[in-house]
Short mmCIF file of C-alpha atoms in Angstrom, two decimals:
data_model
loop_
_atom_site.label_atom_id
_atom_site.label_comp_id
_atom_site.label_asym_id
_atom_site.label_seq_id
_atom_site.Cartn_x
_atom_site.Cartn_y
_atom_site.Cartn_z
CA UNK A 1 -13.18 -7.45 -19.35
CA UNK A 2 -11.79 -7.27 -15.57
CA UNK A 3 -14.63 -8.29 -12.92
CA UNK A 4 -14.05 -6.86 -9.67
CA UNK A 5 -16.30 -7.89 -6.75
CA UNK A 6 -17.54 -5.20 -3.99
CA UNK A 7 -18.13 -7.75 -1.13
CA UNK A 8 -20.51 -6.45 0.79
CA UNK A 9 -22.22 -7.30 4.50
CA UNK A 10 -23.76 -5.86 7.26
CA UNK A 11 -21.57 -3.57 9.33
CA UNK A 12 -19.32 -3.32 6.67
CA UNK A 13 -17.48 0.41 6.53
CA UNK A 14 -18.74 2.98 4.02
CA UNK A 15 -15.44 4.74 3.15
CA UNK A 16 -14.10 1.57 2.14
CA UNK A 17 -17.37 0.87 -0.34
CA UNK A 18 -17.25 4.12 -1.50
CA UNK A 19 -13.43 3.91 -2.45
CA UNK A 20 -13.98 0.54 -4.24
CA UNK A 21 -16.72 2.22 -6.15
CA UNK A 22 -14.97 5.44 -6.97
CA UNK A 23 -11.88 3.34 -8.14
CA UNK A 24 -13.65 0.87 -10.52
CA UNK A 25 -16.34 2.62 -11.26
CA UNK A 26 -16.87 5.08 -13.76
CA UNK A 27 -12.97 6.14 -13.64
CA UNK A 28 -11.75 3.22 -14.82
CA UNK A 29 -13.35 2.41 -18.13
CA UNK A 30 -15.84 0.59 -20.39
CA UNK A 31 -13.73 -2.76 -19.79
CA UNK A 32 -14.52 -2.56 -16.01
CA UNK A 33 -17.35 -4.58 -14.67
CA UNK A 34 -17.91 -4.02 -10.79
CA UNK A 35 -20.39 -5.86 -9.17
CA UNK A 36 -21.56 -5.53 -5.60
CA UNK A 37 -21.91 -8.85 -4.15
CA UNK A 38 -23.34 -10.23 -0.97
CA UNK A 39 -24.94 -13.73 0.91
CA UNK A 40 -28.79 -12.98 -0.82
CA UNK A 41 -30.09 -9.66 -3.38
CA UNK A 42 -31.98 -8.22 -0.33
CA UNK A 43 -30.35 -4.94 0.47
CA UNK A 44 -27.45 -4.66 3.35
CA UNK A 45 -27.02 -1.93 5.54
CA UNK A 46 -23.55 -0.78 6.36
CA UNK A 47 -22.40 1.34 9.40
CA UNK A 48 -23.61 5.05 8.91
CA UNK A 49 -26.67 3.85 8.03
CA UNK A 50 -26.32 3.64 4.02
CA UNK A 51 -28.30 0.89 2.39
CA UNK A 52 -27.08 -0.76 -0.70
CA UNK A 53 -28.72 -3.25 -2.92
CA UNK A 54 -26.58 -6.03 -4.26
CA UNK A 55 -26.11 -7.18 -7.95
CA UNK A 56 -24.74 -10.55 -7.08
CA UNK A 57 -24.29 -13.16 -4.42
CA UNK A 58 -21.32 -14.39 -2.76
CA UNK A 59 -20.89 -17.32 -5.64
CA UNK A 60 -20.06 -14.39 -8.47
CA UNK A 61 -17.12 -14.14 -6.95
CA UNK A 62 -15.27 -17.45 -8.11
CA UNK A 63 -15.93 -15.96 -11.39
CA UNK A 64 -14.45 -12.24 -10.36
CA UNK A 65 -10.31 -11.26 -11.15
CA UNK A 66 -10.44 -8.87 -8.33
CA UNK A 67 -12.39 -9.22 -5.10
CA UNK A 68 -12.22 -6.55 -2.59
CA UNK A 69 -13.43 -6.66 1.14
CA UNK A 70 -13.94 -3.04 2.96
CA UNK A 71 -13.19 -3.15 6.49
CA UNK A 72 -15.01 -3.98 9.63
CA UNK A 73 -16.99 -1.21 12.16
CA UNK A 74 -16.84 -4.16 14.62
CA UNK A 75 -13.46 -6.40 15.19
CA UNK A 76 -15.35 -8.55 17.21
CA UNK A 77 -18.08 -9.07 14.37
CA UNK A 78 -17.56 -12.59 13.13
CA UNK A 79 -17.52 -13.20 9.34
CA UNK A 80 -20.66 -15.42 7.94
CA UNK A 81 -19.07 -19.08 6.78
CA UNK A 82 -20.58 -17.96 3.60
CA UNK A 83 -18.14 -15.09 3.46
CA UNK A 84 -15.37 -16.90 4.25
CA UNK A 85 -16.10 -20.18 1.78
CA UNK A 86 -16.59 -17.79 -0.86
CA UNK A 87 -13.05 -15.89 -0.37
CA UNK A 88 -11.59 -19.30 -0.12
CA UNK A 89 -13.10 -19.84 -3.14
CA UNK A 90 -12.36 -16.91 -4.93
CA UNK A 91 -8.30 -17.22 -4.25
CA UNK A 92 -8.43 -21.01 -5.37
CA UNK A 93 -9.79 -19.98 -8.75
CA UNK A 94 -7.06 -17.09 -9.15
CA UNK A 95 -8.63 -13.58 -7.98
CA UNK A 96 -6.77 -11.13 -6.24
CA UNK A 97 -8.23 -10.81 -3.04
CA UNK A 98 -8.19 -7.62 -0.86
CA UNK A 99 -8.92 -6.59 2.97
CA UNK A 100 -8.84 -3.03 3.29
CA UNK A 101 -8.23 -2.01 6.31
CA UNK A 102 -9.79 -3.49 9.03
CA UNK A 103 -11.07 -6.32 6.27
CA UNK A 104 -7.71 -7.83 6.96
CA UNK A 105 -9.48 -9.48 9.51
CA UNK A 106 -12.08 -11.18 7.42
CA UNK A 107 -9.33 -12.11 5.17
CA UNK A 108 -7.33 -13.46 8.44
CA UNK A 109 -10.48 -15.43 9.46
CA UNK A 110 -10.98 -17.19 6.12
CA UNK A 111 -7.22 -18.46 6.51
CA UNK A 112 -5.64 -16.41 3.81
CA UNK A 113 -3.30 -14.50 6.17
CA UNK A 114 -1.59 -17.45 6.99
CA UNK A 115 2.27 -17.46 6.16
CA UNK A 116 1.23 -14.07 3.83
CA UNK A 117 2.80 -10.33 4.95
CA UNK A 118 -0.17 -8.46 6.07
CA UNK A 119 -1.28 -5.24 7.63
CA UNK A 120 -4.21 -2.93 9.10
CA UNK A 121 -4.64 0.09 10.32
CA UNK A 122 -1.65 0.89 13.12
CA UNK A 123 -4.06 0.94 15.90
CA UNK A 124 -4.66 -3.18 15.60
CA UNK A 125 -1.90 -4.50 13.97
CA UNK A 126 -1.00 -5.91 17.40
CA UNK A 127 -4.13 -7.70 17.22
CA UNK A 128 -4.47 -8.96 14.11
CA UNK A 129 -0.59 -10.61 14.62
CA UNK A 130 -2.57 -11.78 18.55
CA UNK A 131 -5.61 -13.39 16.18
CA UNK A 132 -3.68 -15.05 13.35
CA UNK A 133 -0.20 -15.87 14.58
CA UNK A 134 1.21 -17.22 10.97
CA UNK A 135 0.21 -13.79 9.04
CA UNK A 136 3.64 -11.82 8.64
CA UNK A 137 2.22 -8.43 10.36
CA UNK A 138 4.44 -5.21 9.02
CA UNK A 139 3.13 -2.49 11.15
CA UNK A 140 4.82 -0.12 8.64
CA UNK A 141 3.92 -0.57 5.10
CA UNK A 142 0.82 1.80 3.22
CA UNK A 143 0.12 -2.33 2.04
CA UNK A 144 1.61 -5.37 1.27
CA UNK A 145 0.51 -9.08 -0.61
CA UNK A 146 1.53 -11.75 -1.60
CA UNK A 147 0.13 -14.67 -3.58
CA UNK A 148 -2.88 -13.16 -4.62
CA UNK A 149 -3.79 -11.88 -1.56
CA UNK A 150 -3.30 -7.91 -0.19
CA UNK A 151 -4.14 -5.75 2.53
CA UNK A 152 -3.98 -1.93 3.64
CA UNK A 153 -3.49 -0.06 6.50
CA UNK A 154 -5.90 2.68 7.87
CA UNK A 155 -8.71 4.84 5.58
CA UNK A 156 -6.68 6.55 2.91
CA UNK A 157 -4.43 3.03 2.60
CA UNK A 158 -7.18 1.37 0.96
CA UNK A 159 -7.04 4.09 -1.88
CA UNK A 160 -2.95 3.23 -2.60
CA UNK A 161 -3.69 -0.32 -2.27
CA UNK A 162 -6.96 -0.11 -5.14
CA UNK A 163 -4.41 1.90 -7.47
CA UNK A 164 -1.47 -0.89 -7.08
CA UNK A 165 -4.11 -3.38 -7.86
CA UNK A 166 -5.45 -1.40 -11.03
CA UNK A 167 -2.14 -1.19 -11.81
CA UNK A 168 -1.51 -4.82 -11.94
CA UNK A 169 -4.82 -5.86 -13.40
CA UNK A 170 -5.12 -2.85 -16.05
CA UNK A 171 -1.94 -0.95 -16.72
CA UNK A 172 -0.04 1.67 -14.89
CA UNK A 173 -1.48 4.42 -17.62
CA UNK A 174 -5.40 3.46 -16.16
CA UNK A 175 -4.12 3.61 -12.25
CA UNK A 176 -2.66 7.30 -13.30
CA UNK A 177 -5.34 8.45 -14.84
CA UNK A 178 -7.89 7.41 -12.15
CA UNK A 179 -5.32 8.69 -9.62
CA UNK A 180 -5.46 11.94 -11.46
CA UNK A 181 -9.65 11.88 -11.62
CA UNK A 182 -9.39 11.69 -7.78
CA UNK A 183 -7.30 14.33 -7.08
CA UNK A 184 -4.56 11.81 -5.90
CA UNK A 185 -0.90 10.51 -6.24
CA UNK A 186 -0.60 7.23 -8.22
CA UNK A 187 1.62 6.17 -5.39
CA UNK A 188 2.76 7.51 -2.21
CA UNK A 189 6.47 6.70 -1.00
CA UNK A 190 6.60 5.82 2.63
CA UNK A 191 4.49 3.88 4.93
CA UNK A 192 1.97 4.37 8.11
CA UNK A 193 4.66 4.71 10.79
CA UNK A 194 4.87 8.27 9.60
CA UNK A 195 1.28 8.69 10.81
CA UNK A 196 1.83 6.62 14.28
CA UNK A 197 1.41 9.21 16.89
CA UNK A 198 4.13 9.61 18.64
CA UNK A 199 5.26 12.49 21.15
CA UNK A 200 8.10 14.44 20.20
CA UNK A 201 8.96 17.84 22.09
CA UNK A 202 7.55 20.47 19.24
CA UNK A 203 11.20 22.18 19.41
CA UNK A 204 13.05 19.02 17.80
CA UNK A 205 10.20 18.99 14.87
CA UNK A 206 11.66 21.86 12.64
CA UNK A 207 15.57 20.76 12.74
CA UNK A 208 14.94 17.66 12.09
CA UNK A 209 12.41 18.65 9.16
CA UNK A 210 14.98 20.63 7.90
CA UNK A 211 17.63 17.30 7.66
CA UNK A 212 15.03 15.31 5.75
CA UNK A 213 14.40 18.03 3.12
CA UNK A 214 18.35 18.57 2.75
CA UNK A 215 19.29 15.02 2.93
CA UNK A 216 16.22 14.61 -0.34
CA UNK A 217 18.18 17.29 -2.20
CA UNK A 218 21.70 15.79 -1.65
CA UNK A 219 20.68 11.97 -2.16
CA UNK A 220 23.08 11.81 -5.08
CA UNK A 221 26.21 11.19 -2.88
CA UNK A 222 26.51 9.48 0.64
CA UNK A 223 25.15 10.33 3.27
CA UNK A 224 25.86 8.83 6.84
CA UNK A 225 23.92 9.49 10.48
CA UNK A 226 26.95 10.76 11.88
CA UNK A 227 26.19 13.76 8.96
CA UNK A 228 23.12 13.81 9.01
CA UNK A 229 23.50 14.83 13.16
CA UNK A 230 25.70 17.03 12.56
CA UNK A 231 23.39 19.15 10.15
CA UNK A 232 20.78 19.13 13.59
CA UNK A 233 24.02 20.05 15.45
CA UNK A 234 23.32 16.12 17.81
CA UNK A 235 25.10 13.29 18.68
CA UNK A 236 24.33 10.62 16.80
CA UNK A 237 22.99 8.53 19.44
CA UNK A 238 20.07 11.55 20.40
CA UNK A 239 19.74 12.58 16.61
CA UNK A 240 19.17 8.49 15.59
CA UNK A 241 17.22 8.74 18.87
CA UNK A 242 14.52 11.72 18.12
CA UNK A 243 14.58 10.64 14.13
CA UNK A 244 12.98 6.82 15.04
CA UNK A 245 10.24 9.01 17.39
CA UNK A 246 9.66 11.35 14.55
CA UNK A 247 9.02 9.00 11.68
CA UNK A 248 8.98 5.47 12.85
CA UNK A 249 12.36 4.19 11.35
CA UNK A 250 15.90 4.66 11.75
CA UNK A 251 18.12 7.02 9.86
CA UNK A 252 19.52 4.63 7.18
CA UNK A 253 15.74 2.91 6.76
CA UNK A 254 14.26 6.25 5.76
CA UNK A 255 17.29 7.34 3.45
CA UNK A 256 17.29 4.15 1.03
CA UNK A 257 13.41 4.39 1.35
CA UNK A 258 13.45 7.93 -0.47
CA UNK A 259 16.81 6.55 -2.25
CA UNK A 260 14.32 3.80 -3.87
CA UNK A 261 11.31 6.31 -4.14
CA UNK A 262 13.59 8.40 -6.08
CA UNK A 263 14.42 5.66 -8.01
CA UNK A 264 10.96 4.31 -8.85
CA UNK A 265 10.05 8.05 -10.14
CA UNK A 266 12.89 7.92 -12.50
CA UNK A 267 12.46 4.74 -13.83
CA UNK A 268 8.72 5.83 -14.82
CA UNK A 269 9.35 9.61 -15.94
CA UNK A 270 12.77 9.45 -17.43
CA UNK A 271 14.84 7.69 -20.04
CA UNK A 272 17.91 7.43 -17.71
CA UNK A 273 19.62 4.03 -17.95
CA UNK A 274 19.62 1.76 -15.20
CA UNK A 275 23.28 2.53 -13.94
CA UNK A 276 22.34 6.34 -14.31
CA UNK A 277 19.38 6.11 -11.98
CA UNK A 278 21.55 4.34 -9.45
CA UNK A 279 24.02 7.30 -9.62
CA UNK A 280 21.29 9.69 -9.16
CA UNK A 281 19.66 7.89 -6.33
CA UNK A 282 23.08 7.82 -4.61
CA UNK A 283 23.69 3.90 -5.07
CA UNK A 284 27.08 2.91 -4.90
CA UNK A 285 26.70 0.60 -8.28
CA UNK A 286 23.97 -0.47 -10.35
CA UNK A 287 24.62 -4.03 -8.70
CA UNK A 288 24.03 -2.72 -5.35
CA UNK A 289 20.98 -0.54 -6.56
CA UNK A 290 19.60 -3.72 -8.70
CA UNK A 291 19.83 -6.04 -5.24
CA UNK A 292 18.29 -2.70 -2.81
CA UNK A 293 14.98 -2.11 -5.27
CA UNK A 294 14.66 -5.92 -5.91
CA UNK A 295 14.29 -6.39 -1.96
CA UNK A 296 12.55 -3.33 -1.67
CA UNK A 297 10.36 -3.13 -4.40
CA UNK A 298 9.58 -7.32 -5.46
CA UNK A 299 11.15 -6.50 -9.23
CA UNK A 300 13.80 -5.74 -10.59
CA UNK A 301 14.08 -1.95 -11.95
CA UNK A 302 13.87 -3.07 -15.44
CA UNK A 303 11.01 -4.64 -14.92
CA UNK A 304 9.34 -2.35 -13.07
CA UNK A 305 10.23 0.04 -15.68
CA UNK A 306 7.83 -1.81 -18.02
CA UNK A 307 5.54 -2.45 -15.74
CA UNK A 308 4.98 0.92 -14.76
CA UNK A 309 6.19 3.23 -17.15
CA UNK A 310 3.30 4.89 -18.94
CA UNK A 311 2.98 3.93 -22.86
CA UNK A 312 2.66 7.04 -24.22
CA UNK A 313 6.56 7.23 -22.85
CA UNK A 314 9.78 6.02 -24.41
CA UNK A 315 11.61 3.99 -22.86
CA UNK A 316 15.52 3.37 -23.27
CA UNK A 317 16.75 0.20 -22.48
#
């Protein structure tokens, strides 16, 4: 039986409740037991004006394997000392421990940022680096963890970051199948930089499009910038140029990103060996794509492969 924890206070953000609930909730099975948890049973009001009742207090949550923390309506809201003991808490005795969103702030205040990656939503990931100086900000992931403890980036993040922890806690199969129930993609390749606004002249949009979608059908072989510009008919220097104000990363970043995302869907839909996938995915050698995904990714592709390949799929090894 997993136990998941629902933190909840006042002020806290509805979306982010309501994504906790629709995750572990009914989705996720009979071996699920989510409990909303707060500093006393009376009922807390969140932003919006929802009221919730609570089924636990803050000291269920040493007991929980998962404890999630929706984000704030107020950055300058300061977390009770109850909150924070009890996250403290919680991470000491082994749960993974969650901020979504702007709750990477609550996490930050209860010192569990500290020499961790973290992010939040693009808009204050400036200030959450200003307010906790040892966190390892990445502006540009969906979300990121380590040690037991994770955050996400803006709204929809939280959602990718509740599937990679259902992943870890119940099985790749569950996360797909709740991903499925909501209408949703098990994982999204990428990360919030594409969603950055950023000006870009409307004319340079559709060329550029048009690389990305070729250079996804041609990943099998090299590709270089100085190609890649010539397909938009630039120089390199204005094509590498427009591309970073586009999507928020350079030429060569985005290609082994959707090089790796390629590689990840193989490794769960397809019996390809190893050395195959990196072939496909346009690695020079399996060496070189085992040392890329491990950097990228935290595992190693076999391992990933068992991680997340569904059961009901067979696996050649």
């Amino acid at each position: 039986m997993q136990k998941i924890a629902l933190v909840l206070f006042d002020g806290a953000r509805l979306f982010d409740t309501a994504v906790v609930d629709e995750v572990w909730g009914a989705r996720s099975g009979p071996d699920v037991e989510l409990r909303r948890c707060a500093a006393t049973k009376d009922p807390v009001e969140l932003v919006g004006g929802a009221v919730f009742k609570p089924e636990r207090t803050f000291s269920w949550l040493r007991t929980a394997d998962v404890v999630v923390v929706p984000g704030l309506a107020n950055l300058d809201a300061e977390p009770s000392p109850e909150l924070l003991a009890a996250l403290r808490a919680a991470h000491r005795a082994g749960a993974q421990v969650a901020g979504l969103c702007l709750g990477a702030f609550v996490l930050g205040a209860a010192g569990l940022l500290d020499d961790r990656p973290a992010v939040t939503h693009w808009r204050f990931t400036r200030e959450l680096a200003r307010r906790h100086p040892r966190a390892e900000v990445d502006p540009g992931v969906l979300f990121t963890g380590a040690d037991g403890v994770w955050t996400s980036a803006g709204v929809a993040a939280g959602i990718d970051l509740c599937l990679h922890l259902v992943r870890l806690t119940l099985g790749a199969d569950v996360a797909a199948s709740i991903a499925r129930s909501m209408v949703t993609a098990p994982f999204r390749s990428g990360g919030q930089a594409q969603f950055i606004t950023a000006p870009s002249p409307a004319r340079d949009e559709e060329p550029l499009a048009a690389v990305r979608e070729r250079a996804l059908r041609e990943l099998r072989r090299p590709l270089t910038v100085a190609e890649l510009a010539g397909w938009a008919a630039m120089s390199e220097r204005t094509f590498a140029r427009r591309f970073v104000a586009e999507t928020g990363t350079t030429p060569l970043r985005w290609l082994l990103d959707q090089r790796i995302a390629r590689a990840q869907q193989l490794l769960e839909s397809s019996d390809l060996p190893v050395a195959e996938i990196a072939g496909c995915c346009g690695f020079g050698s399996a060496v070189s794509f085992r040392q890329h995904f491990t950097r990228h990714v935290g595992i190693a592709p076999s391992r990933y492969r068992t991680d997340f390949r569904p059961a009901t799929a067979s696996a050649s090894r």
